[in-house]
Amino acid sequence: SQTIHQWPATLVQPVGSPLSLECTVEGTSNPNLYWYRQAAGRGLQLLFYSVGIGQISSEVPQNLSASRPQDRQFILSSKKLLLSDSGFYLCAWSGYIRAEAFFGQGTRLTVV
Amino acid sequence: RKEVEQDPGPFNVPEGATVAFNCTYSNSASQSFFWYRQDCRKEPKLLMSVYSSGNEDGRFTAQLNRASQYISLLIRDSKLSDSATYLCVVNMEDTGGFKTIFGAGTRLFVKA
């Protein structure tokens, strides 16, 4: 069966520090991969999605970047965090256009 | 215009009530549709897919109107455990492949 791993679960980082969140999927090949952010009390905002290795589509301009160095690995990064980067970051995967998405447990990031 | 829009909520209903959530989407080429449920501080989880002919799962009924680009979710005989945020989700083709877009969610509070 397929599983998705996302870590860390909780992170507190100072303003201006770098960020690296990692997500890996097991049990499937060539998944669509996603990074979402959810601010407190708000909906999910799609940040990036990827249909294959090295292929990244960015949905909104921001202080973040994403990379997919391997088929089942998706990384969210920032060189310098802002206070506004705080939120709940969720990685997800789906198999094909008609398929539902499955989420990792999320990383709660607080920038202080 | 947002790609997926939902009732803002929150909905406060007594146990046993029937509650309806509505959702509209802007991309007529959207391929598949889902309702997710998100509990506080947790990742979203698939509640049910939405099929063109409408579908039912116990107390939950989902409907799709492609002509109006409208999706609905009906919950009958609400339980306390139904309290959560309900997210409307649409898969659509994009220049970068396909992507999964979430509505902002509607929060439901079921009271005793």
XYZ file of C-alpha atoms in Angstrom:
224
model
C 0.000 0.000 0.000
C 1.014 3.580 -0.503
C 2.243 5.763 2.338
C 3.411 9.336 2.547
C 5.899 10.596 5.086
C 6.401 14.212 5.995
C 8.739 15.639 8.592
C 9.237 17.261 10.959
C 5.803 17.470 12.569
C 6.554 20.727 14.355
C 9.174 23.362 13.694
C 10.010 26.712 15.275
C 12.425 28.825 13.283
C 13.721 32.394 13.647
C 13.047 35.005 10.997
C 15.765 34.944 8.348
C 16.708 31.311 8.884
C 16.540 28.725 6.069
C 13.885 26.039 5.771
C 13.836 22.544 4.363
C 10.781 20.303 4.643
C 10.911 16.852 3.139
C 8.184 14.574 1.897
C 8.535 11.043 0.548
C 6.008 8.637 -0.901
C 6.249 4.861 -0.831
C 4.407 2.208 -2.732
C 3.757 4.071 -5.961
C 5.707 5.408 -8.895
C 5.505 8.692 -10.794
C 2.992 10.299 -8.416
C 1.771 13.852 -8.692
C 3.171 15.632 -5.664
C 1.877 18.765 -3.957
C 2.801 21.267 -1.280
C -0.044 23.176 0.368
C -0.032 25.766 3.120
C -2.831 26.427 5.532
C -2.748 29.570 7.656
C -4.524 29.449 11.009
C -8.291 29.206 10.471
C -7.942 29.372 6.709
C -8.236 27.033 3.734
C -5.524 25.160 1.862
C -3.456 27.167 -0.567
C -1.668 25.233 -3.295
C 1.986 26.325 -3.337
C 3.666 23.906 -5.743
C 2.894 20.769 -7.650
C 5.055 18.381 -9.620
C 4.211 15.810 -12.272
C 7.732 14.357 -12.484
C 11.372 14.618 -11.473
C 12.639 18.153 -11.870
C 9.210 19.414 -12.989
C 7.821 22.034 -10.606
C 4.854 24.317 -11.136
C 4.492 27.275 -8.815
C 1.026 28.555 -8.036
C 1.809 31.757 -6.163
C 4.862 34.022 -5.994
C 6.404 33.757 -2.572
C 9.436 33.300 -0.430
C 9.482 29.538 -0.986
C 10.791 27.087 -3.562
C 10.300 23.401 -4.231
C 12.412 20.655 -5.730
C 11.865 17.063 -6.766
C 15.271 15.404 -6.909
C 13.816 11.877 -7.010
C 10.552 10.407 -8.225
C 9.044 10.061 -4.769
C 10.734 12.921 -2.947
C 9.440 16.472 -2.741
C 11.255 19.207 -0.834
C 10.006 22.622 0.210
C 12.680 25.216 0.915
C 13.297 28.799 1.817
C 16.554 30.717 2.030
C 15.220 33.239 4.543
C 11.979 32.731 6.436
C 9.501 35.554 7.032
C 6.972 35.806 9.841
C 4.258 35.371 7.227
C 5.636 31.940 6.333
C 4.152 30.517 9.539
C 1.463 27.957 8.912
C 0.563 24.326 8.507
C 2.404 22.818 5.536
C 0.959 19.729 3.951
C 2.470 17.431 1.370
C 0.150 15.298 -0.749
C 0.289 12.844 -3.622
C -2.171 11.593 -6.206
C -1.919 8.950 -8.897
C -3.685 10.384 -11.932
C -6.003 13.196 -12.852
C -9.176 11.496 -11.653
C -7.673 10.227 -8.423
C -8.011 11.676 -4.980
C -5.054 13.176 -3.121
C -3.581 11.687 0.052
C -1.876 13.819 2.654
C 1.055 13.552 4.959
C 0.484 14.492 8.568
C 1.733 18.019 8.012
C 4.403 20.277 9.484
C 3.335 23.057 11.783
C 5.857 25.861 11.199
C 6.119 28.852 13.507
C 8.466 31.622 12.487
C 9.458 33.773 15.449
C -12.219 34.641 -9.233
C -11.076 31.720 -7.112
C -10.866 28.367 -8.846
C -12.963 26.699 -6.157
C -15.365 28.619 -3.912
C -17.369 27.432 -0.951
C -19.884 28.782 1.531
C -17.827 30.624 4.128
C -19.634 29.178 7.172
C -19.409 28.389 9.992
C -22.586 26.355 10.208
C -23.944 25.753 13.683
C -26.603 23.036 13.747
C -28.249 20.841 16.380
C -27.819 17.093 16.400
C -30.160 15.423 13.952
C -30.307 18.377 11.586
C -29.726 18.190 7.846
C -26.996 20.465 6.555
C -25.959 21.277 2.987
C -22.629 22.540 1.710
C -22.268 24.158 -1.687
C -19.267 24.666 -3.897
C -18.650 26.185 -7.326
C -15.646 25.812 -9.594
C -14.462 28.056 -12.394
C -12.668 25.671 -14.773
C -15.146 23.904 -17.016
C -12.459 21.371 -17.956
C -12.265 20.094 -14.390
C -12.064 16.341 -14.360
C -12.928 14.993 -10.932
C -14.443 16.170 -7.719
C -14.260 15.239 -4.064
C -15.296 16.228 -0.584
C -12.688 16.057 2.147
C -13.045 16.393 5.866
C -10.457 18.118 8.043
C -10.451 17.874 11.810
C -8.793 20.594 13.857
C -5.003 20.599 13.465
C -5.067 17.458 11.321
C -4.518 16.740 7.647
C -7.550 16.579 5.316
C -8.933 13.134 4.605
C -11.114 11.977 1.754
C -14.793 11.854 2.672
C -16.208 10.876 -0.697
C -15.805 11.267 -4.414
C -18.501 13.084 -6.364
C -19.888 11.394 -9.464
C -21.922 12.921 -12.251
C -24.936 10.790 -11.380
C -24.743 11.740 -7.714
C -23.734 9.326 -5.005
C -24.631 8.457 -1.458
C -22.677 6.988 1.416
C -24.813 6.454 4.475
C -25.908 9.854 5.759
C -23.828 11.678 3.134
C -25.011 12.555 -0.369
C -22.872 14.286 -2.968
C -24.081 15.802 -6.210
C -22.424 17.352 -9.233
C -23.932 19.702 -11.791
C -21.407 20.118 -14.593
C -23.546 22.613 -16.508
C -23.654 24.954 -13.511
C -20.174 23.952 -12.294
C -21.630 23.259 -8.894
C -20.996 20.562 -6.280
C -22.955 19.876 -3.128
C -22.704 17.748 -0.014
C -25.708 16.915 2.126
C -25.375 15.491 5.625
C -28.517 14.019 7.137
C -29.122 13.306 10.828
C -26.016 15.240 11.926
C -23.912 13.756 14.703
C -21.622 15.521 17.141
C -18.755 13.687 15.455
C -19.573 15.389 12.147
C -18.125 18.633 13.532
C -15.189 19.441 11.262
C -14.258 21.526 8.250
C -15.540 20.251 4.908
C -13.424 20.970 1.864
C -14.580 20.910 -1.729
C -11.835 19.622 -4.052
C -11.433 19.735 -7.813
C -8.857 18.074 -10.068
C -8.163 19.977 -13.241
C -5.773 19.880 -16.141
C -3.132 22.552 -16.269
C -0.238 23.469 -18.520
C 2.076 21.767 -16.041
C 0.060 18.560 -15.900
C -2.884 18.356 -13.557
C -3.441 19.833 -10.153
C -5.708 19.426 -7.175
C -7.350 22.590 -5.893
C -9.080 22.859 -2.530
C -11.814 25.244 -1.547
C -11.290 27.274 1.607
C -13.568 24.921 3.522
C -16.743 25.322 5.508
C -16.616 24.718 9.212
C -19.462 22.740 10.758
C -20.329 22.719 14.443
C -22.924 20.170 15.536
C -24.313 20.864 19.004
C -26.101 18.571 21.439
